[in-house]
């Protein structure tokens, strides 16, 4: 495989600049496309489970295929105009496919509010990065929610985009982001999306199957590198990695819980209803605001390991192909 300099350059830009709020982002347009497709499909399909499943399947096929066609086509046109234009466009999209610095910044804001003792502000801050009802959370619940989202989103915000980037450049990474965005918008088991969102949820599960497990291994490495309990991360991962309705979400959460020596997950409130979820990790001590800093240190270390291991694997694969 040929070395793609846009990947490390995009990673570096994410570390330096995160996600500037005023810069147009592909995920925003993906969200608009999902809403438009849903609005087009729903009135034209039978109001039956089978009709909802069919509409959801059309959406789950159309958005990723369309995303790849548009982004790959744009990269091809840019490269024909000038190699520098192609490199610039792919670097931009590699940068936008990643969310490492942004995740650390947002969770850091939660920690700052907790350390100031402003619980309502901390609840609002954590509400920017989690989907649960945050107004009912205690200070420990806010800290726990922030740690959980740092660990879980390392997989779908860093490791998985990198995985697909290394396989197929920015177009494949953005195709993954389209799948992930679909799941976050329609992949709910509620009255509206129980059938319509099923294909998107299953596709997201499949897309994250390998990356989430590689992410957990990188997180364990990050635990060792940052002075956390790497052995504990391995032990709890082996025991609790399946303690979630999703086959992938507990992979990095379990490694993080073990590394910190705390218990994560458990019951949570969504849209006013309490959802019973299994716990992850051992209740060795309460989760505290400083655990957010510890989780973010592991996040950066795991991200560096993921990039380094991915580039090395790609280089070795290319070397083997060049052998006579």
CSV table of N, CA, C and O in Angstrom, one decimal, residues 181-253:
chain,number,residue,atom,x,y,z
A,181,UNK,N,-23.2,8.4,11.8
A,181,UNK,CA,-24.1,9.5,12.0
A,181,UNK,C,-25.5,9.0,11.8
A,181,UNK,O,-26.5,9.4,12.5
A,182,UNK,N,-25.8,8.1,10.8
A,182,UNK,CA,-27.1,7.4,10.7
A,182,UNK,C,-27.5,6.8,12.0
A,182,UNK,O,-28.6,6.9,12.4
A,183,UNK,N,-26.6,6.0,12.6
A,183,UNK,CA,-26.9,5.3,13.8
A,183,UNK,C,-27.3,6.3,14.9
A,183,UNK,O,-28.2,6.0,15.7
A,184,UNK,N,-26.5,7.4,15.0
A,184,UNK,CA,-26.8,8.3,16.1
A,184,UNK,C,-28.1,9.1,15.9
A,184,UNK,O,-28.7,9.6,16.8
A,185,UNK,N,-28.6,9.1,14.6
A,185,UNK,CA,-29.9,9.8,14.4
A,185,UNK,C,-31.1,8.9,14.3
A,185,UNK,O,-32.2,9.3,14.8
A,186,UNK,N,-31.0,7.7,13.8
A,186,UNK,CA,-32.2,6.9,13.6
A,186,UNK,C,-32.0,5.5,14.3
A,186,UNK,O,-33.0,4.7,14.3
A,187,UNK,N,-30.9,5.2,14.9
A,187,UNK,CA,-30.6,3.9,15.4
A,187,UNK,C,-31.1,3.7,16.8
A,187,UNK,O,-30.5,3.0,17.7
A,188,UNK,N,-32.4,4.2,17.1
A,188,UNK,CA,-32.9,4.1,18.5
A,188,UNK,C,-34.0,3.0,18.5
A,188,UNK,O,-34.7,2.8,17.5
A,189,UNK,N,-34.1,2.3,19.6
A,189,UNK,CA,-35.2,1.3,19.8
A,189,UNK,C,-36.4,2.0,20.5
A,189,UNK,O,-36.9,1.6,21.6
A,190,UNK,N,-37.0,3.0,19.8
A,190,UNK,CA,-38.2,3.7,20.3
A,190,UNK,C,-39.3,3.5,19.3
A,190,UNK,O,-39.1,2.9,18.2
A,191,UNK,N,-40.4,4.1,19.6
A,191,UNK,CA,-41.6,3.9,18.7
A,191,UNK,C,-41.3,4.4,17.3
A,191,UNK,O,-41.8,3.8,16.3
A,192,UNK,N,-40.6,5.5,17.1
A,192,UNK,CA,-40.4,6.1,15.8
A,192,UNK,C,-39.4,5.3,15.0
A,192,UNK,O,-39.5,5.1,13.7
A,193,UNK,N,-38.3,4.7,15.6
A,193,UNK,CA,-37.2,4.2,14.9
A,193,UNK,C,-37.0,2.7,15.1
A,193,UNK,O,-36.0,2.1,14.6
A,194,UNK,N,-37.9,2.0,15.8
A,194,UNK,CA,-37.7,0.6,16.1
A,194,UNK,C,-37.4,-0.2,14.9
A,194,UNK,O,-36.6,-1.1,14.8
A,195,UNK,N,-38.2,0.0,13.8
A,195,UNK,CA,-38.0,-0.7,12.6
A,195,UNK,C,-37.2,0.1,11.5
A,195,UNK,O,-36.4,-0.4,10.8
A,196,UNK,N,-37.6,1.4,11.4
A,196,UNK,CA,-36.9,2.2,10.4
A,196,UNK,C,-35.4,2.4,10.7
A,196,UNK,O,-34.6,2.4,9.7
A,197,UNK,N,-35.0,2.4,11.9
A,197,UNK,CA,-33.6,2.5,12.2
A,197,UNK,C,-32.8,1.3,12.4
A,197,UNK,O,-31.6,1.3,12.7
A,198,UNK,N,-33.5,0.1,12.2
A,198,UNK,CA,-32.8,-1.2,12.5
A,198,UNK,C,-31.6,-1.4,11.5
A,198,UNK,O,-30.5,-1.8,11.9
A,199,UNK,N,-31.8,-1.2,10.2
A,199,UNK,CA,-30.7,-1.4,9.3
A,199,UNK,C,-29.5,-0.5,9.6
A,199,UNK,O,-28.4,-1.0,9.5
A,200,UNK,N,-29.8,0.7,9.9
A,200,UNK,CA,-28.6,1.6,10.2
A,200,UNK,C,-27.9,1.2,11.5
A,200,UNK,O,-26.7,1.2,11.5
A,201,UNK,N,-28.6,0.7,12.5
A,201,UNK,CA,-28.0,0.2,13.7
A,201,UNK,C,-27.2,-1.0,13.4
A,201,UNK,O,-26.0,-1.2,13.9
A,202,UNK,N,-27.7,-1.9,12.7
A,202,UNK,CA,-26.9,-3.2,12.3
A,202,UNK,C,-25.7,-2.9,11.5
A,202,UNK,O,-24.6,-3.5,11.7
A,203,UNK,N,-25.8,-1.9,10.6
A,203,UNK,CA,-24.7,-1.6,9.7
A,203,UNK,C,-23.6,-0.9,10.6
A,203,UNK,O,-22.4,-1.2,10.4
A,204,UNK,N,-24.0,-0.1,11.5
A,204,UNK,CA,-23.0,0.5,12.4
A,204,UNK,C,-22.3,-0.5,13.3
A,204,UNK,O,-21.1,-0.5,13.5
A,205,UNK,N,-23.1,-1.5,13.8
A,205,UNK,CA,-22.5,-2.6,14.6
A,205,UNK,C,-21.4,-3.3,13.8
A,205,UNK,O,-20.3,-3.6,14.2
A,206,UNK,N,-21.8,-3.6,12.5
A,206,UNK,CA,-20.8,-4.3,11.6
A,206,UNK,C,-19.6,-3.5,11.3
A,206,UNK,O,-18.5,-4.0,11.4
A,207,UNK,N,-19.8,-2.2,11.1
A,207,UNK,CA,-18.7,-1.3,10.7
A,207,UNK,C,-17.7,-1.1,11.9
A,207,UNK,O,-16.5,-0.9,11.7
A,208,UNK,N,-18.2,-1.2,13.1
A,208,UNK,CA,-17.4,-1.0,14.3
A,208,UNK,C,-16.8,-2.3,14.9
A,208,UNK,O,-16.1,-2.3,15.9
A,209,UNK,N,-17.2,-3.5,14.4
A,209,UNK,CA,-16.8,-4.7,15.0
A,209,UNK,C,-15.3,-4.9,15.2
A,209,UNK,O,-14.8,-5.2,16.3
A,210,UNK,N,-14.5,-4.7,14.1
A,210,UNK,CA,-13.1,-4.8,14.2
A,210,UNK,C,-12.5,-3.6,14.9
A,210,UNK,O,-11.7,-3.7,15.8
A,211,UNK,N,-12.8,-2.3,14.4
A,211,UNK,CA,-12.2,-1.2,15.0
A,211,UNK,C,-12.3,-1.0,16.5
A,211,UNK,O,-11.4,-0.6,17.2
A,212,UNK,N,-13.5,-1.4,17.0
A,212,UNK,CA,-13.7,-1.3,18.5
A,212,UNK,C,-12.8,-2.2,19.3
A,212,UNK,O,-12.4,-1.8,20.4
A,213,UNK,N,-12.5,-3.4,18.8
A,213,UNK,CA,-11.6,-4.3,19.5
A,213,UNK,C,-10.2,-3.8,19.4
A,213,UNK,O,-9.4,-3.9,20.4
A,214,UNK,N,-9.8,-3.3,18.2
A,214,UNK,CA,-8.5,-2.7,18.1
A,214,UNK,C,-8.3,-1.5,19.0
A,214,UNK,O,-7.3,-1.2,19.6
A,215,UNK,N,-9.4,-0.7,19.1
A,215,UNK,CA,-9.4,0.5,20.0
A,215,UNK,C,-9.2,0.1,21.4
A,215,UNK,O,-8.5,0.8,22.2
A,216,UNK,N,-9.8,-1.0,21.9
A,216,UNK,CA,-9.6,-1.5,23.2
A,216,UNK,C,-8.2,-1.8,23.5
A,216,UNK,O,-7.6,-1.5,24.6
A,217,UNK,N,-7.5,-2.5,22.5
A,217,UNK,CA,-6.1,-2.9,22.7
A,217,UNK,C,-5.3,-1.6,22.8
A,217,UNK,O,-4.3,-1.5,23.6
A,218,UNK,N,-5.6,-0.6,21.9
A,218,UNK,CA,-4.8,0.7,22.0
A,218,UNK,C,-5.0,1.4,23.3
A,218,UNK,O,-4.1,2.0,23.9
A,219,UNK,N,-6.3,1.3,23.9
A,219,UNK,CA,-6.6,1.9,25.1
A,219,UNK,C,-5.7,1.3,26.3
A,219,UNK,O,-5.2,1.9,27.1
A,220,UNK,N,-5.6,0.0,26.2
A,220,UNK,CA,-4.8,-0.7,27.2
A,220,UNK,C,-3.3,-0.3,27.1
A,220,UNK,O,-2.7,0.0,28.1
A,221,UNK,N,-2.8,-0.1,25.9
A,221,UNK,CA,-1.5,0.4,25.7
A,221,UNK,C,-1.4,1.8,26.2
A,221,UNK,O,-0.4,2.2,26.9
A,222,UNK,N,-2.4,2.6,26.0
A,222,UNK,CA,-2.4,4.0,26.5
A,222,UNK,C,-2.4,4.0,28.0
A,222,UNK,O,-1.8,4.9,28.7
A,223,UNK,N,-3.1,3.0,28.7
A,223,UNK,CA,-3.1,2.9,30.1
A,223,UNK,C,-1.7,2.7,30.6
A,223,UNK,O,-1.2,3.3,31.6
A,224,UNK,N,-1.0,1.8,30.0
A,224,UNK,CA,0.4,1.5,30.4
A,224,UNK,C,1.3,2.7,30.3
A,224,UNK,O,2.1,3.1,31.1
A,225,UNK,N,1.1,3.4,29.1
A,225,UNK,CA,2.0,4.6,28.8
A,225,UNK,C,1.7,5.8,29.8
A,225,UNK,O,2.6,6.6,30.0
A,226,UNK,N,0.5,5.9,30.3
A,226,UNK,CA,0.2,7.0,31.1
A,226,UNK,C,0.2,6.7,32.6
A,226,UNK,O,-0.3,7.5,33.4
A,227,UNK,N,0.7,5.6,33.0
A,227,UNK,CA,0.8,5.2,34.4
A,227,UNK,C,-0.5,4.7,35.1
A,227,UNK,O,-0.6,4.6,36.3
A,228,UNK,N,-1.5,4.4,34.3
A,228,UNK,CA,-2.7,3.8,34.8
A,228,UNK,C,-2.5,2.3,34.9
A,228,UNK,O,-1.5,1.7,34.5
A,229,UNK,N,-3.6,1.6,35.3
A,229,UNK,CA,-3.5,0.2,35.6
A,229,UNK,C,-3.8,-0.6,34.3
A,229,UNK,O,-4.9,-1.0,34.0
A,230,UNK,N,-2.7,-0.9,33.5
A,230,UNK,CA,-2.9,-1.6,32.3
A,230,UNK,C,-3.3,-3.0,32.5
A,230,UNK,O,-4.2,-3.5,31.7
A,231,UNK,N,-2.9,-3.7,33.5
A,231,UNK,CA,-3.3,-5.0,33.8
A,231,UNK,C,-4.8,-5.0,34.2
A,231,UNK,O,-5.5,-6.0,33.8
A,232,UNK,N,-5.2,-4.0,35.0
A,232,UNK,CA,-6.6,-3.9,35.3
A,232,UNK,C,-7.5,-3.7,34.1
A,232,UNK,O,-8.6,-4.3,34.0
A,233,UNK,N,-6.9,-2.9,33.1
A,233,UNK,CA,-7.7,-2.7,31.9
A,233,UNK,C,-7.9,-4.0,31.1
A,233,UNK,O,-9.0,-4.3,30.6
A,234,UNK,N,-6.8,-4.8,31.1
A,234,UNK,CA,-6.9,-6.1,30.4
A,234,UNK,C,-7.9,-7.0,31.1
A,234,UNK,O,-8.8,-7.7,30.5
A,235,UNK,N,-7.9,-7.1,32.4
A,235,UNK,CA,-8.7,-8.0,33.2
A,235,UNK,C,-10.2,-7.6,33.1
A,235,UNK,O,-11.0,-8.5,32.8
A,236,UNK,N,-10.5,-6.3,33.2
A,236,UNK,CA,-11.9,-5.9,33.2
A,236,UNK,C,-12.4,-6.0,31.7
A,236,UNK,O,-13.6,-6.3,31.5
A,237,UNK,N,-11.5,-5.7,30.7
A,237,UNK,CA,-12.0,-5.9,29.4
A,237,UNK,C,-12.4,-7.3,29.1
A,237,UNK,O,-13.4,-7.6,28.4
A,238,UNK,N,-11.6,-8.2,29.5
A,238,UNK,CA,-11.9,-9.7,29.3
A,238,UNK,C,-13.2,-10.0,29.9
A,238,UNK,O,-14.0,-10.8,29.4
A,239,UNK,N,-13.5,-9.5,31.1
A,239,UNK,CA,-14.7,-9.8,31.9
A,239,UNK,C,-15.9,-9.1,31.4
A,239,UNK,O,-17.0,-9.7,31.3
A,240,UNK,N,-15.8,-7.8,31.1
A,240,UNK,CA,-17.0,-6.9,31.0
A,240,UNK,C,-17.2,-6.4,29.6
A,240,UNK,O,-18.1,-5.6,29.4
A,241,UNK,N,-16.4,-6.8,28.6
A,241,UNK,CA,-16.5,-6.2,27.3
A,241,UNK,C,-17.8,-6.5,26.6
A,241,UNK,O,-18.1,-5.8,25.6
A,242,UNK,N,-18.6,-7.4,27.1
A,242,UNK,CA,-19.9,-7.7,26.5
A,242,UNK,C,-21.1,-7.1,27.3
A,242,UNK,O,-22.2,-7.4,27.0
A,243,UNK,N,-20.7,-6.3,28.3
A,243,UNK,CA,-21.8,-5.8,29.2
A,243,UNK,C,-22.5,-4.5,28.6
A,243,UNK,O,-22.5,-3.4,29.2
A,244,UNK,N,-23.0,-4.7,27.4
A,244,UNK,CA,-23.7,-3.6,26.8
A,244,UNK,C,-24.6,-4.2,25.7
A,244,UNK,O,-24.3,-5.2,25.1
A,245,UNK,N,-25.7,-3.5,25.4
A,245,UNK,CA,-26.6,-3.9,24.4
A,245,UNK,C,-25.9,-4.0,23.0
A,245,UNK,O,-26.3,-4.8,22.2
A,246,UNK,N,-25.0,-3.0,22.8
A,246,UNK,CA,-24.2,-3.0,21.6
A,246,UNK,C,-23.0,-4.0,21.7
A,246,UNK,O,-22.4,-4.1,22.8
A,247,UNK,N,-22.7,-4.7,20.6
A,247,UNK,CA,-21.5,-5.6,20.8
A,247,UNK,C,-20.2,-4.8,20.8
A,247,UNK,O,-19.1,-5.5,21.0
A,248,UNK,N,-20.2,-3.5,20.6
A,248,UNK,CA,-19.0,-2.8,20.5
A,248,UNK,C,-18.8,-1.7,21.6
A,248,UNK,O,-17.6,-1.4,21.9
A,249,UNK,N,-19.8,-1.2,22.2
A,249,UNK,CA,-19.7,0.0,23.0
A,249,UNK,C,-18.9,-0.3,24.3
A,249,UNK,O,-18.3,0.6,24.8
A,250,UNK,N,-19.0,-1.5,24.8
A,250,UNK,CA,-18.3,-1.8,26.1
A,250,UNK,C,-16.8,-2.1,25.9
A,250,UNK,O,-16.1,-2.3,26.9
A,251,UNK,N,-16.4,-2.2,24.7
A,251,UNK,CA,-15.0,-2.6,24.4
A,251,UNK,C,-14.0,-1.6,25.1
A,251,UNK,O,-13.2,-2.0,25.9
A,252,UNK,N,-14.1,-0.4,24.7
A,252,UNK,CA,-13.2,0.6,25.3
A,252,UNK,C,-13.6,1.1,26.7
A,252,UNK,O,-12.8,1.4,27.5
A,253,UNK,N,-14.9,1.1,27.0
A,253,UNK,CA,-15.4,1.4,28.3
A,253,UNK,C,-14.9,0.5,29.4
A,253,UNK,O,-14.5,0.9,30.5
